Coordinates of C-alpha atoms in Angstrom, one line a residue:
X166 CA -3.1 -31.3 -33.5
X167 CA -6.6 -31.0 -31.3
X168 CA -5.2 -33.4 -29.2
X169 CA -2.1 -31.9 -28.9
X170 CA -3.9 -28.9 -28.0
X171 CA -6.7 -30.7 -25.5
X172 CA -3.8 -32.2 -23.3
X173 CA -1.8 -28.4 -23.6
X174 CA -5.1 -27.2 -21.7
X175 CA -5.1 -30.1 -19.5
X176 CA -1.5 -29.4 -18.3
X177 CA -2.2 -26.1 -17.4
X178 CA -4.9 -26.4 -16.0
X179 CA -3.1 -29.0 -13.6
X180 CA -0.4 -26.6 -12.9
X181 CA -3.0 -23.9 -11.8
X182 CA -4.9 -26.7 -9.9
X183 CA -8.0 -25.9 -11.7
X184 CA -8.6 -29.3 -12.9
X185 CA -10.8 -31.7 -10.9
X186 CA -12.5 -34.9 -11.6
X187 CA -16.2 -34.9 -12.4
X188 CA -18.0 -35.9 -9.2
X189 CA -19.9 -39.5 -9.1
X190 CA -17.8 -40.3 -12.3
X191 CA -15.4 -42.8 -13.8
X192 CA -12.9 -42.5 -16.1
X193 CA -14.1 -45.6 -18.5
X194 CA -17.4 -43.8 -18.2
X195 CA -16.5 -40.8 -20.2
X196 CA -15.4 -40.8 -23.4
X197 CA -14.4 -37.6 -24.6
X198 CA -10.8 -36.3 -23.5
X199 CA -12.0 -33.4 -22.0
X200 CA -14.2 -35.3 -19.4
X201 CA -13.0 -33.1 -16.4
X202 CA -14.2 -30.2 -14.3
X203 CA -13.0 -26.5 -14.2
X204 CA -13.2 -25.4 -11.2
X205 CA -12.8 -21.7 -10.5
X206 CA -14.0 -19.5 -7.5
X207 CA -17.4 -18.4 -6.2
X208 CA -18.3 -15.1 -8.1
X209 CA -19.0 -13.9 -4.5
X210 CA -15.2 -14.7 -3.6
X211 CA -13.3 -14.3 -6.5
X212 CA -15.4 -12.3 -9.7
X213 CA -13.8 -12.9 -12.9
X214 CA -14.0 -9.5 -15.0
X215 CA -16.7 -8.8 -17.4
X216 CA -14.7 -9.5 -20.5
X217 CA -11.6 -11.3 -21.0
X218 CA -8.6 -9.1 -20.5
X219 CA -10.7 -6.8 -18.9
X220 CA -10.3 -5.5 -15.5
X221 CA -13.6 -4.1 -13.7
X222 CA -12.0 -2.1 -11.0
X223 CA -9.6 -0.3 -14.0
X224 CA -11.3 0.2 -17.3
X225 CA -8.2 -1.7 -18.5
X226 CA -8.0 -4.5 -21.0
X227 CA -4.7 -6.5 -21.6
X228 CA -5.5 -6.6 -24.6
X229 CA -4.9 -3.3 -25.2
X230 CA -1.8 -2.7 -27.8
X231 CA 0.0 -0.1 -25.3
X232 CA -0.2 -3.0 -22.2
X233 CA 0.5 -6.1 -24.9
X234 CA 3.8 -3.4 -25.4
X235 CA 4.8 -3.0 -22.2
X236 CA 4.1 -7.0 -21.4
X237 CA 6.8 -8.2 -24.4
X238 CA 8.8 -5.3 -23.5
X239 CA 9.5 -6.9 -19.8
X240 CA 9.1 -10.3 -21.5
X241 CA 12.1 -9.5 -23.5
X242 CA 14.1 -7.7 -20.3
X243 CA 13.3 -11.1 -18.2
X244 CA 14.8 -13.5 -20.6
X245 CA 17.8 -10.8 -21.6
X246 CA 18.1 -11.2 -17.8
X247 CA 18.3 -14.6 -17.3
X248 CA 20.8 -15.4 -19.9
X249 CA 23.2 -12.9 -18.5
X250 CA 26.0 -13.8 -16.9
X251 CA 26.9 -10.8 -15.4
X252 CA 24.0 -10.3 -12.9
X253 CA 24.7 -7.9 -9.9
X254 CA 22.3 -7.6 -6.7
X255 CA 20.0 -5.3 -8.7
X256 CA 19.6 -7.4 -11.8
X257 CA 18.5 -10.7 -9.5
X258 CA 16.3 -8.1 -7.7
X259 CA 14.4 -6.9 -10.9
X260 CA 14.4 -10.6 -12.1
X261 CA 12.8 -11.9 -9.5
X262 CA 10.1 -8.8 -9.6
X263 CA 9.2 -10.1 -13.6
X264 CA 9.0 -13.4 -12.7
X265 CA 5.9 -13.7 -12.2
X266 CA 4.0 -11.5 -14.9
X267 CA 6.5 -13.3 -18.0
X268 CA 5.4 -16.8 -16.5
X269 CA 1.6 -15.5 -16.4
X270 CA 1.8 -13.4 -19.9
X271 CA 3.4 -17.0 -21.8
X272 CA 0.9 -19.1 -20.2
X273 CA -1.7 -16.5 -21.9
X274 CA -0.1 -16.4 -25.1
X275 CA -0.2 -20.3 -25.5
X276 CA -4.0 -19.9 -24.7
X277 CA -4.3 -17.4 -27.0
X278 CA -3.1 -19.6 -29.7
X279 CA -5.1 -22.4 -28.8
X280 CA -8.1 -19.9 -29.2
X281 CA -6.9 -19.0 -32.5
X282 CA -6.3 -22.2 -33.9
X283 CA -10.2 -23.3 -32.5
X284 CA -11.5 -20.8 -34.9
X285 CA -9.4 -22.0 -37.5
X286 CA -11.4 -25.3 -37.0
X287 CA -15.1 -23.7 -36.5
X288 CA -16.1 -24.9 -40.2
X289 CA -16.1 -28.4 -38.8
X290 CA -19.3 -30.6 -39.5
X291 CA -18.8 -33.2 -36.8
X292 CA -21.5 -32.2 -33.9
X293 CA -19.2 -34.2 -31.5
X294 CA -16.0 -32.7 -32.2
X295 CA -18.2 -29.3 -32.5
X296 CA -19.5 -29.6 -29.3
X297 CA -15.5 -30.8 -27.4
X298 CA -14.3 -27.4 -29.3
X299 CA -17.0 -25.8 -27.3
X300 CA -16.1 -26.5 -24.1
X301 CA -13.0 -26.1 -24.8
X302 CA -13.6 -22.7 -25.9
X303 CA -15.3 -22.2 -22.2
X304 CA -12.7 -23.6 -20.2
X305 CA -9.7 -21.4 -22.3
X306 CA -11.7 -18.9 -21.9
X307 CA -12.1 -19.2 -18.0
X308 CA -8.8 -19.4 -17.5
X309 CA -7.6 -16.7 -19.7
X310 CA -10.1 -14.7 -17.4
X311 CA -8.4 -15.6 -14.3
X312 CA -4.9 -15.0 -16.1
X313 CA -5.9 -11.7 -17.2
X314 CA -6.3 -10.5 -13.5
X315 CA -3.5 -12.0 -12.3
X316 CA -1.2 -10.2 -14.9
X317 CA -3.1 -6.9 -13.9
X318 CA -2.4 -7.3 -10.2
X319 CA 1.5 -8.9 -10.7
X320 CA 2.0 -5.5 -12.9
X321 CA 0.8 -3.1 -10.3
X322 CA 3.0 -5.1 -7.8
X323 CA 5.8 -4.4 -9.8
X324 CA 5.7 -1.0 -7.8
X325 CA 9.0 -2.0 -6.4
X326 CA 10.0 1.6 -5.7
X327 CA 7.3 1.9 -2.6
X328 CA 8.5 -1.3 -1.1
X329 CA 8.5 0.6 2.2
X330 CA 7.6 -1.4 5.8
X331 CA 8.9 0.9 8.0
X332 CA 7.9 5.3 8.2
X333 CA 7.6 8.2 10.0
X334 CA 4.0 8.7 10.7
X335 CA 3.3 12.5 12.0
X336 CA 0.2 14.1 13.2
X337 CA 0.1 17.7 14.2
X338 CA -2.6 20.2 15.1
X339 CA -3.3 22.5 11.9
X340 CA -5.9 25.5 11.7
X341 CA -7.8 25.8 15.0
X342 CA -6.5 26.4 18.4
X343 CA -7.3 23.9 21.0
X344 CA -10.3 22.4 18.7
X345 CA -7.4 21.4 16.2
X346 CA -5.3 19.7 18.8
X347 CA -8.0 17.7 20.2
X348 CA -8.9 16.4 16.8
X349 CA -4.8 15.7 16.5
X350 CA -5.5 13.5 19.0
X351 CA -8.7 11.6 17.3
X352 CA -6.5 11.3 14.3
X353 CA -3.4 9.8 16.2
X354 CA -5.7 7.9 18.2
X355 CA -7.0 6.5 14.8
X356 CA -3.9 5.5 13.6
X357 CA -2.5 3.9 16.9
X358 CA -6.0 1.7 16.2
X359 CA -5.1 1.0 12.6
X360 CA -1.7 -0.3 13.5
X361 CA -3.1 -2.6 15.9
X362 CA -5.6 -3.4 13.9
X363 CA -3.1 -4.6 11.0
X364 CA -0.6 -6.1 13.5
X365 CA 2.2 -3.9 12.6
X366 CA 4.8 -3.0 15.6
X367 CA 5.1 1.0 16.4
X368 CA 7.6 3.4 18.2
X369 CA 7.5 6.5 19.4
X370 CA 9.5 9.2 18.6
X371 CA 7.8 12.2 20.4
X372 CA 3.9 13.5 21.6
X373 CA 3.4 16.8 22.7
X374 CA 0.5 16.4 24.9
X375 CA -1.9 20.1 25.8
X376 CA -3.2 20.6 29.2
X377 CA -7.3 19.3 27.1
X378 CA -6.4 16.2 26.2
X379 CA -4.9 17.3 22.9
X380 CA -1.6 17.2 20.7
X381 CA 0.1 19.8 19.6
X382 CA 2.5 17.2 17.4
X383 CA 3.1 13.2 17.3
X384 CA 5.5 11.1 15.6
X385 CA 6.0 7.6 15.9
X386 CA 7.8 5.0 13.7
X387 CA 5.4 2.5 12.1
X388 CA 7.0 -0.8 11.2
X389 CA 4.5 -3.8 9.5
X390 CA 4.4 -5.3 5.9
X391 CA 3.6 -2.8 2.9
X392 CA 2.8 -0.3 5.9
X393 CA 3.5 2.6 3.4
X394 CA 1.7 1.1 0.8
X395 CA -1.4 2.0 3.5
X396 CA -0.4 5.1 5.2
X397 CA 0.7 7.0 2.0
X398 CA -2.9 7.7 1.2
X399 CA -3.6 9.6 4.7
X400 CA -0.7 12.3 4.1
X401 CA -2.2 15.4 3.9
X402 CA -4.7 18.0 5.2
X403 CA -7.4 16.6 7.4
X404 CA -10.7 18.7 7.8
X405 CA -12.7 18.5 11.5
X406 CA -16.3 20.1 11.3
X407 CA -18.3 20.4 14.1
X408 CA -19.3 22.4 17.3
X409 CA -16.7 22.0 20.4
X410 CA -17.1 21.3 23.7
X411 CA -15.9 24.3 24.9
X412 CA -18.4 26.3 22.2
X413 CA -21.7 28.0 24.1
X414 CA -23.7 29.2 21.3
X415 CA -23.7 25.8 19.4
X416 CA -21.7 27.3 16.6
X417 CA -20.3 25.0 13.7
X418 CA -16.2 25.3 13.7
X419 CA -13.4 24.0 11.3
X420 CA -10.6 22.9 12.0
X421 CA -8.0 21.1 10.6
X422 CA -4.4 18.5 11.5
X423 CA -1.7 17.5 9.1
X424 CA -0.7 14.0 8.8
X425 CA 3.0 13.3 7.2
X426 CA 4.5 9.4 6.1
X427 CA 8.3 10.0 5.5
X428 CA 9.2 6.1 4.2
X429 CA 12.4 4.5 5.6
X430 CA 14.5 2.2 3.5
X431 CA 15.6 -0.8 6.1
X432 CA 19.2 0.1 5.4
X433 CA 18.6 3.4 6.7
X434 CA 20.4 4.3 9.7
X435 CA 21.8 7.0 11.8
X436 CA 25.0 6.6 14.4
X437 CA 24.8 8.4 17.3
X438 CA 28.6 9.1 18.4
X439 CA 29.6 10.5 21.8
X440 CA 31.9 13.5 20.7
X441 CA 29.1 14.9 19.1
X442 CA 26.5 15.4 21.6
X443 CA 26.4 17.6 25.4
X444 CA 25.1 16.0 27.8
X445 CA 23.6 18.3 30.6
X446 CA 21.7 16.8 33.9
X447 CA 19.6 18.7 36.3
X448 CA 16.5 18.4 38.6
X449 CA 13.2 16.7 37.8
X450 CA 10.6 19.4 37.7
X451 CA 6.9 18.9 37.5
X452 CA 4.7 16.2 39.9
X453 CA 6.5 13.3 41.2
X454 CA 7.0 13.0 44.7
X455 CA 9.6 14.1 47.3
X456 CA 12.3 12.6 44.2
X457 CA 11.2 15.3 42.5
X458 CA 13.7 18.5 43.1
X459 CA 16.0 16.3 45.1
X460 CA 18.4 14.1 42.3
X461 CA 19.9 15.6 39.5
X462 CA 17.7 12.8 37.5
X463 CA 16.7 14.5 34.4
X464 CA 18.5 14.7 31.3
X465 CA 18.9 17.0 27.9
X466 CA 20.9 15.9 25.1
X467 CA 22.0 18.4 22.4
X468 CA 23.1 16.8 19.1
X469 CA 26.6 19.4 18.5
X470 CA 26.2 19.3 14.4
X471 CA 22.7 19.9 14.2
X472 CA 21.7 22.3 17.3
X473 CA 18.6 19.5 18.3
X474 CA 18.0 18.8 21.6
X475 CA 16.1 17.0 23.7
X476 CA 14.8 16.2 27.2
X477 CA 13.6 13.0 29.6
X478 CA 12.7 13.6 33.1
X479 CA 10.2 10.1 32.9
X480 CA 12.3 7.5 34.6
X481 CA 13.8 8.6 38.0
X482 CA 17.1 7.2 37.4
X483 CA 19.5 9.0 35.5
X484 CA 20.7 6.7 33.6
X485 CA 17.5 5.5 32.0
X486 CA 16.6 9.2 31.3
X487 CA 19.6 9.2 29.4
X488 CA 19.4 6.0 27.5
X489 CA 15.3 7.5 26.8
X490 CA 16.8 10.5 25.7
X491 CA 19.4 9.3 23.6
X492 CA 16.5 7.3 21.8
X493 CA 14.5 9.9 21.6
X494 CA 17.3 12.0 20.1
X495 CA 18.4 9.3 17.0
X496 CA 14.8 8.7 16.1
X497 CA 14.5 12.7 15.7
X498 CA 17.2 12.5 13.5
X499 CA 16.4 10.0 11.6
X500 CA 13.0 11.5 10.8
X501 CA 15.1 15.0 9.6
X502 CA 17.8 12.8 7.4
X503 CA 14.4 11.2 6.0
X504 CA 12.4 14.1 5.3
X505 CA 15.5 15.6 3.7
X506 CA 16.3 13.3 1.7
X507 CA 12.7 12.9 0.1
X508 CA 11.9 16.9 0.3
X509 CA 15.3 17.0 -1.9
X510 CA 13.8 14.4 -4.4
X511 CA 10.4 15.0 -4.8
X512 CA 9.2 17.6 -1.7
X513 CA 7.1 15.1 -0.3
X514 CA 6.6 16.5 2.9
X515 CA 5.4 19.9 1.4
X516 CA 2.9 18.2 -1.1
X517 CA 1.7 16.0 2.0
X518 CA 0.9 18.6 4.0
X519 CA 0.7 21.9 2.5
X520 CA -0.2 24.5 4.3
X521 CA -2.7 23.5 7.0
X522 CA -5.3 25.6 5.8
X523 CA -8.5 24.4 5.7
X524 CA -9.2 24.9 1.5
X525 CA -6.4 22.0 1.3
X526 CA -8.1 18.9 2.9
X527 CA -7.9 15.5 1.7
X528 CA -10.7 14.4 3.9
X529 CA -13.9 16.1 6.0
X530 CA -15.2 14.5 9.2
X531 CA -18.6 16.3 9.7
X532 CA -19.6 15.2 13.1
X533 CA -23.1 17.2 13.0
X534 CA -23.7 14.6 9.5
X535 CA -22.2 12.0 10.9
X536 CA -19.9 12.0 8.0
X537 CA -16.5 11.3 6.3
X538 CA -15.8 12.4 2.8
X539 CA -12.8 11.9 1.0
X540 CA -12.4 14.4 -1.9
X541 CA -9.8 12.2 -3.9
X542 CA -12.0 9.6 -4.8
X543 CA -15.6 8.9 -6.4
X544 CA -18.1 7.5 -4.2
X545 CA -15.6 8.6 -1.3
X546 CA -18.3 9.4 1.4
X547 CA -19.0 7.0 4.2
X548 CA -21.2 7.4 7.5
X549 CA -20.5 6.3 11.2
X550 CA -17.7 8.3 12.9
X551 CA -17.4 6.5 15.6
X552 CA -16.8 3.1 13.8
X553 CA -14.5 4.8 11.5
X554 CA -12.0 6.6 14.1
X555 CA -11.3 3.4 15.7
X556 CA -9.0 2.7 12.8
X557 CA -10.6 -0.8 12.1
X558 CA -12.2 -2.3 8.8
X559 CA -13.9 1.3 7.6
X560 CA -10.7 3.1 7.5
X561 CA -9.1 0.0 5.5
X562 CA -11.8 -0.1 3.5
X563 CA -11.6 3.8 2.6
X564 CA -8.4 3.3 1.9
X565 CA -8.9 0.6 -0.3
X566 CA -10.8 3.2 -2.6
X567 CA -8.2 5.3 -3.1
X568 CA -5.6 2.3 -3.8
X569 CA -8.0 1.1 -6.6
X570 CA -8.1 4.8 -8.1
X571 CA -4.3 5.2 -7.4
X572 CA -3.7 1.6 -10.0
X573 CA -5.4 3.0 -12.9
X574 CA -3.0 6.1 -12.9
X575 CA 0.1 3.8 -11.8
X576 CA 0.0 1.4 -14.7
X577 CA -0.4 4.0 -16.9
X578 CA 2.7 6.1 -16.0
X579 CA 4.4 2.6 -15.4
X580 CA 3.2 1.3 -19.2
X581 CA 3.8 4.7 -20.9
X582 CA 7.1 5.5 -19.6
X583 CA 8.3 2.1 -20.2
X584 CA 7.4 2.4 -24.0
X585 CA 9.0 5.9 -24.4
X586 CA 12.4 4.6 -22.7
X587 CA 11.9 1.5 -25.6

């Protein structure tokens, strides 16, 4: 039976690619059956957690009876699943989504019985076979530390209902005046940086520039893998502290923008038909030449059913104004269908967003402290503005924060609501 049990650990560790030959070492010149390496990652790379079943960054142990639960509950739903012969698109959707974790959770429970039955055989004498159940123990052990955080992170992936890679991103000027739009413009020009910085692909739906430099409002269409996964965390009020450029006496002033993320499932879409929209042309007002005032170039679009309308005097032929506008037009709405349909669910855009004032922030950039404070998160202050509005590796990393304290809350509403459903 130990043998049995010494070449169990041996396949798995093969199929985990954890098992490596000793270096400088034969085969012939080692005796015992568990003569090879494990081989795990540098604690700087990869740390395993403190305890087995234990993650560091959660507090949570899969041990725990309410996670063991709610790991043979979707054990139990896999298999049910897979025997089924009656599987519609949703069913292969959610099987392929548990996957993962059943594989993971069996491969632990076969550990944990190889663990058990070790300590079955601790009142053995032999100091050979005392010291191969040793090292056994270790290398089960290592592995079932490894598993442990795997598990965690395929349960929290499990998320399937944010599974969002395109949104609405919106920015607009709060509490403030002219101080708030400039900072509207920091904040989109963050965000632009972000998106760049992540390689996702953007479009935009509308900017209202001020005469400063500012924005009044800015939308744009973000479109990049688990891009709402990201943005979600940056809905909400944010809070500008320091003295303007246009301020003489050196005062301190607050200000604030709201930042929106409507998700948008990929099936979403809108159709645009002709019957329902007036078309009106006129003259390009504004600078531009000696075109300007002299071709009936620019274009407005009213959508009929809805009352929106919208305008593109860019391009000096009429025909691309049009085809702008028109673009312009379905991405507008697209982002009112959107917000509709998740202010009717859950109100998202009103718990986002609020009401601007300043009481309501999510996040403080003091510029006089050269500071940024989150106040969802512990430990959610971090230093260099300038660094951090570029919308590089500091934002990710804030973010990152409040992504670690959004899984402990996540996996337990996703374990407890699974258990009272059982």
């Amino acid at each position: 039976m130990f043998l049995t049990r010494v070449c169990c650990l041996r396949s798995v560790l093969r199929s985990r690619n954890l098992l490596v030959p000793p270096s400088g070492a034969s085969a012939a010149s080692k005796s015992r059956v568990i003569s090879s390496v494990v081989r795990f990652p540098p604690l700087g790379q990869q740390p395993f957690p403190p305890a087995v079943g234990q993650r560091a960054d959660e507090g949570f142990q899969i041990a725990d009876e309410s996670i063991q639960k709610y790991l043979e509950n979707i054990r139990l739903e896999y298999y049910a699943l897979k025997v089924s012969d009656q599987l519609d698109k949703k069913d292969i959707k959610r099987m392929a989504l548990l996957s993962h974790v059943v594989e993971m959770y069996e491969q632990r429970r076969i550990i944990m019985d190889n663990l058990n039955s070790l300590q079955e055989m601790s009142a053995e004498k032999d100091e050979d076979m005392l010291q191969l159940m040793r090292e056994e123990k270790e290398a089960y052990t290592n592995i079932l530390r490894k598993l442990d955080g795997e598990i965690m992170n395929g349960i929290l992936s499990m998320d399937d209902e944010e599974d969002y890679n395109t949104l609405i991103l919106e920015v607009a000027a709060g509490v403030g005046g002219q101080e708030a739009m400039l900072f509207s413009r920091e904040l989109f020009d963050m965000y632009c940086g972000f998106i760049d910085y992540k390689g996702w692909e953007t479009e935009v739906i509308e900017t209202e520039d001020t005469e400063l430099g500012g924005i009044r409002h800015a939308s744009i269409v973000v479109h990049g893998r688990d891009a709402y996964r990201y943005l979600k965390f940056e809905a909400g009020v944010h809070r500008v502290q320091r003295v303007p450029t246009t301020e003489k006496s050196a005062r301190i002033h607050t200000s604030t923008a709201t930042v929106s993320v409507i998700p948008r499932p990929d099936e979403f879409e809108i159709e645009l038909k002709d019957k329902d929209l007036k078309i009106e042309t006129k003259r390009a007002s504004g600078a531009g030449g000696q075109h300007v005032n002299t071709t009936d170039s620019a274009v407005r679009i009213v959508h009929l059913p809805t009352g929106m309308a919208v305008e593109c005097q860019t391009e000096r032929s009429q025909v691309k104004n049009k085809e702008i506008a028109k673009q312009k037009l379905l991405a507008k709405l697209t982002q009112q269908e959107l917000e509709s349909k998740f202010n009717a669910t859950q109100s998202m855009k009103k718990s986002q967003v609020g009401s601007s004032l300043r009481n309501e922030k999510i996040r403080t950039y003091n510029y006089n402290q050269d500071r940024i404070t989150d106040h969802r998160v512990d430990g959610g202050t971090t230093h260099n503005l300038k660094a951090f509005l570029e919308g590089g590796s500091q934002l990710e990393d804030m973010i990152a924060k409040l992504q670690a304290m959004h899984r402990k809350k996540q996996l337990m509403d996703i374990i407890n609501s699974t258990i009272e459903t059982k």
